[in-house]
Amino acid sequence: MTPPAPRPLLVVDAANVVGSVPDGWWRDRLGAATRLRDAVARVAEPGLPQLPGPLDVVLVVEGAARGVAGTPEVRVLAAARSGDDAIVDLVRQETALRPTIVVATADRGLRDRVTALGAQIVGPRTLPYP
């Protein structure tokens, strides 16, 4: 029997997505990242309009948001340094394992880096946040 194909991977640039909504997130970065985690958990099973589920979802956090815990639906990767570098490293590791990797970000530099590795991009407004 052939093993099932790996799920598509959705990588969420938490700082960029949270920063795209001027709702006072800067006063509570941990709380904002936790709300984002809970919002993206809702797309793990059904997927996104342009990315059918089920999905593996990784939320990459940095700085004050590093304390966000993972859930069964969302793995949280706390960047040791730069969130962008952690995302690039993750995409690089996963490209050999998965046919589809999508990164949610509006950061142009990050977009260039991950598309060069074969990832696709969706903007922050694609996600159900806030």
PDB file of C-alpha atoms in Angstrom:
ATOM      1  CA  MET A   1       0.000   0.000   0.000  1.00  0.00           C
ATOM      2  CA  THR A   2       1.273   3.463  -0.920  1.00  0.00           C
ATOM      3  CA  PRO A   3       1.659   5.856   2.003  1.00  0.00           C
ATOM      4  CA  PRO A   4      -0.575   8.911   1.859  1.00  0.00           C
ATOM      5  CA  ALA A   5       0.836  12.042   0.268  1.00  0.00           C
ATOM      6  CA  PRO A   6       2.169  14.560   2.773  1.00  0.00           C
ATOM      7  CA  ARG A   7      -0.200  17.340   3.698  1.00  0.00           C
ATOM      8  CA  PRO A   8       0.418  20.811   2.320  1.00  0.00           C
ATOM      9  CA  LEU A   9       2.280  23.013   4.791  1.00  0.00           C
ATOM     10  CA  LEU A  10       1.046  26.483   5.719  1.00  0.00           C
ATOM     11  CA  VAL A  11       3.746  28.560   7.408  1.00  0.00           C
ATOM     12  CA  VAL A  12       2.471  31.721   9.089  1.00  0.00           C
ATOM     13  CA  ASP A  13       4.772  34.688   9.669  1.00  0.00           C
ATOM     14  CA  ALA A  14       3.128  35.696  12.959  1.00  0.00           C
ATOM     15  CA  ALA A  15       4.853  39.058  13.356  1.00  0.00           C
ATOM     16  CA  ASN A  16       3.931  40.146   9.844  1.00  0.00           C
ATOM     17  CA  VAL A  17       0.330  38.936   9.977  1.00  0.00           C
ATOM     18  CA  VAL A  18      -0.317  40.406  13.432  1.00  0.00           C
ATOM     19  CA  GLY A  19       1.397  43.634  12.368  1.00  0.00           C
ATOM     20  CA  SER A  20      -0.944  43.970   9.385  1.00  0.00           C
ATOM     21  CA  VAL A  21      -3.891  44.744  11.680  1.00  0.00           C
ATOM     22  CA  PRO A  22      -3.613  48.001  13.675  1.00  0.00           C
ATOM     23  CA  ASP A  23      -5.575  46.762  16.686  1.00  0.00           C
ATOM     24  CA  GLY A  24      -3.111  47.607  19.472  1.00  0.00           C
ATOM     25  CA  TRP A  25      -1.198  44.307  19.148  1.00  0.00           C
ATOM     26  CA  TRP A  26       2.011  46.082  20.223  1.00  0.00           C
ATOM     27  CA  ARG A  27       0.653  46.400  23.768  1.00  0.00           C
ATOM     28  CA  ASP A  28       0.252  42.602  24.065  1.00  0.00           C
ATOM     29  CA  ARG A  29       2.359  40.734  21.514  1.00  0.00           C
ATOM     30  CA  LEU A  30       1.861  37.387  23.245  1.00  0.00           C
ATOM     31  CA  GLY A  31      -1.917  37.821  23.323  1.00  0.00           C
ATOM     32  CA  ALA A  32      -2.000  38.878  19.670  1.00  0.00           C
ATOM     33  CA  ALA A  33       0.041  35.839  18.619  1.00  0.00           C
ATOM     34  CA  THR A  34      -2.222  33.584  20.691  1.00  0.00           C
ATOM     35  CA  ARG A  35      -5.305  35.015  18.945  1.00  0.00           C
ATOM     36  CA  LEU A  36      -3.619  34.432  15.590  1.00  0.00           C
ATOM     37  CA  ARG A  37      -2.793  30.834  16.548  1.00  0.00           C
ATOM     38  CA  ASP A  38      -6.435  30.218  17.435  1.00  0.00           C
ATOM     39  CA  ALA A  39      -7.622  31.842  14.205  1.00  0.00           C
ATOM     40  CA  VAL A  40      -5.341  29.810  11.932  1.00  0.00           C
ATOM     41  CA  ALA A  41      -6.284  26.617  13.778  1.00  0.00           C
ATOM     42  CA  ARG A  42      -9.684  26.984  12.112  1.00  0.00           C
ATOM     43  CA  VAL A  43      -8.139  26.480   8.639  1.00  0.00           C
ATOM     44  CA  ALA A  44      -6.073  23.375   9.475  1.00  0.00           C
ATOM     45  CA  GLU A  45      -8.815  20.948   8.469  1.00  0.00           C
ATOM     46  CA  PRO A  46     -10.764  22.745   5.707  1.00  0.00           C
ATOM     47  CA  GLY A  47      -7.802  24.681   4.286  1.00  0.00           C
ATOM     48  CA  LEU A  48      -7.943  27.988   2.450  1.00  0.00           C
ATOM     49  CA  PRO A  49      -9.792  28.790  -0.774  1.00  0.00           C
ATOM     50  CA  GLN A  50      -6.580  28.421  -2.791  1.00  0.00           C
ATOM     51  CA  LEU A  51      -5.120  25.650  -0.599  1.00  0.00           C
ATOM     52  CA  PRO A  52      -7.471  22.766   0.174  1.00  0.00           C
ATOM     53  CA  GLY A  53      -7.038  21.026   3.510  1.00  0.00           C
ATOM     54  CA  PRO A  54      -6.208  19.275   5.596  1.00  0.00           C
ATOM     55  CA  LEU A  55      -3.079  21.317   6.216  1.00  0.00           C
ATOM     56  CA  ASP A  56      -0.145  21.138   8.540  1.00  0.00           C
ATOM     57  CA  VAL A  57       0.107  24.619  10.044  1.00  0.00           C
ATOM     58  CA  VAL A  58       3.235  26.136  11.581  1.00  0.00           C
ATOM     59  CA  LEU A  59       3.062  29.523  13.303  1.00  0.00           C
ATOM     60  CA  VAL A  60       6.511  31.126  13.499  1.00  0.00           C
ATOM     61  CA  VAL A  61       6.820  33.531  16.435  1.00  0.00           C
ATOM     62  CA  GLU A  62       9.658  35.720  17.670  1.00  0.00           C
ATOM     63  CA  GLY A  63      10.453  38.168  20.443  1.00  0.00           C
ATOM     64  CA  ALA A  64       7.762  38.703  23.070  1.00  0.00           C
ATOM     65  CA  ALA A  65       5.466  36.225  21.306  1.00  0.00           C
ATOM     66  CA  ARG A  66       7.814  33.281  21.913  1.00  0.00           C
ATOM     67  CA  GLY A  67       5.679  32.069  24.816  1.00  0.00           C
ATOM     68  CA  VAL A  68       2.773  30.971  22.613  1.00  0.00           C
ATOM     69  CA  ALA A  69       2.060  27.271  23.041  1.00  0.00           C
ATOM     70  CA  GLY A  70       1.245  24.937  20.195  1.00  0.00           C
ATOM     71  CA  THR A  71      -2.068  23.147  19.821  1.00  0.00           C
ATOM     72  CA  PRO A  72      -3.050  19.921  18.062  1.00  0.00           C
ATOM     73  CA  GLU A  73      -3.921  22.003  14.979  1.00  0.00           C
ATOM     74  CA  VAL A  74      -1.001  24.453  15.005  1.00  0.00           C
ATOM     75  CA  ARG A  75       2.649  23.760  15.649  1.00  0.00           C
ATOM     76  CA  VAL A  76       4.432  26.820  17.047  1.00  0.00           C
ATOM     77  CA  LEU A  77       8.035  27.440  16.119  1.00  0.00           C
ATOM     78  CA  ALA A  78       9.718  29.994  18.399  1.00  0.00           C
ATOM     79  CA  ALA A  79      12.513  31.626  16.420  1.00  0.00           C
ATOM     80  CA  ALA A  80      15.781  31.809  18.318  1.00  0.00           C
ATOM     81  CA  ARG A  81      16.716  34.942  16.378  1.00  0.00           C
ATOM     82  CA  SER A  82      14.977  36.274  13.307  1.00  0.00           C
ATOM     83  CA  GLY A  83      11.525  34.961  12.479  1.00  0.00           C
ATOM     84  CA  ASP A  84      12.287  35.401   8.780  1.00  0.00           C
ATOM     85  CA  ASP A  85      15.418  33.263   9.050  1.00  0.00           C
ATOM     86  CA  ALA A  86      13.479  30.576  10.937  1.00  0.00           C
ATOM     87  CA  ILE A  87      10.838  30.550   8.182  1.00  0.00           C
ATOM     88  CA  VAL A  88      13.471  30.240   5.446  1.00  0.00           C
ATOM     89  CA  ASP A  89      15.170  27.396   7.349  1.00  0.00           C
ATOM     90  CA  LEU A  90      11.835  25.610   7.792  1.00  0.00           C
ATOM     91  CA  VAL A  91      10.925  25.975   4.117  1.00  0.00           C
ATOM     92  CA  ARG A  92      14.374  24.733   3.108  1.00  0.00           C
ATOM     93  CA  GLN A  93      13.973  21.641   5.340  1.00  0.00           C
ATOM     94  CA  GLU A  94      10.442  20.875   4.167  1.00  0.00           C
ATOM     95  CA  THR A  95      10.839  21.332   0.391  1.00  0.00           C
ATOM     96  CA  ALA A  96      12.202  17.826  -0.072  1.00  0.00           C
ATOM     97  CA  LEU A  97       9.353  16.346   1.971  1.00  0.00           C
ATOM     98  CA  ARG A  98       6.269  18.176   0.656  1.00  0.00           C
ATOM     99  CA  PRO A  99       5.034  19.133  -2.768  1.00  0.00           C
ATOM    100  CA  THR A 100       3.198  22.195  -1.441  1.00  0.00           C
ATOM    101  CA  ILE A 101       4.471  24.818   0.984  1.00  0.00           C
ATOM    102  CA  VAL A 102       2.661  28.135   1.383  1.00  0.00           C
ATOM    103  CA  VAL A 103       3.961  31.038   3.457  1.00  0.00           C
ATOM    104  CA  ALA A 104       1.535  33.673   4.766  1.00  0.00           C
ATOM    105  CA  THR A 105       3.366  37.003   4.799  1.00  0.00           C
ATOM    106  CA  ALA A 106       3.488  40.411   3.147  1.00  0.00           C
ATOM    107  CA  ASP A 107       7.205  40.875   3.819  1.00  0.00           C
ATOM    108  CA  ARG A 108       8.807  41.375   0.389  1.00  0.00           C
ATOM    109  CA  GLY A 109      12.255  40.224   1.409  1.00  0.00           C
ATOM    110  CA  LEU A 110      10.889  37.051   2.980  1.00  0.00           C
ATOM    111  CA  ARG A 111       8.629  36.444  -0.025  1.00  0.00           C
ATOM    112  CA  ASP A 112      11.656  36.567  -2.342  1.00  0.00           C
ATOM    113  CA  ARG A 113      13.670  34.233  -0.133  1.00  0.00           C
ATOM    114  CA  VAL A 114      11.010  31.517   0.184  1.00  0.00           C
ATOM    115  CA  THR A 115       9.739  31.643  -3.400  1.00  0.00           C
ATOM    116  CA  ALA A 116      13.351  31.047  -4.491  1.00  0.00           C
ATOM    117  CA  LEU A 117      13.065  27.784  -2.528  1.00  0.00           C
ATOM    118  CA  GLY A 118       9.799  26.819  -4.235  1.00  0.00           C
ATOM    119  CA  ALA A 119       7.236  28.033  -1.693  1.00  0.00           C
ATOM    120  CA  GLN A 120       4.055  29.832  -2.652  1.00  0.00           C
ATOM    121  CA  ILE A 121       2.846  33.027  -0.968  1.00  0.00           C
ATOM    122  CA  VAL A 122      -0.487  34.212   0.407  1.00  0.00           C
ATOM    123  CA  GLY A 123      -1.057  37.603   1.989  1.00  0.00           C
ATOM    124  CA  PRO A 124      -2.053  38.170   5.609  1.00  0.00           C
ATOM    125  CA  ARG A 125      -5.653  38.942   4.669  1.00  0.00           C
ATOM    126  CA  THR A 126      -6.025  35.400   3.342  1.00  0.00           C
ATOM    127  CA  LEU A 127      -6.079  34.178   6.937  1.00  0.00           C
ATOM    128  CA  PRO A 128      -9.035  34.425   9.311  1.00  0.00           C
ATOM    129  CA  TYR A 129      -7.450  37.058  11.518  1.00  0.00           C
ATOM    130  CA  PRO A 130      -8.418  38.937  13.624  1.00  0.00           C
TER     131      PRO A 130
END
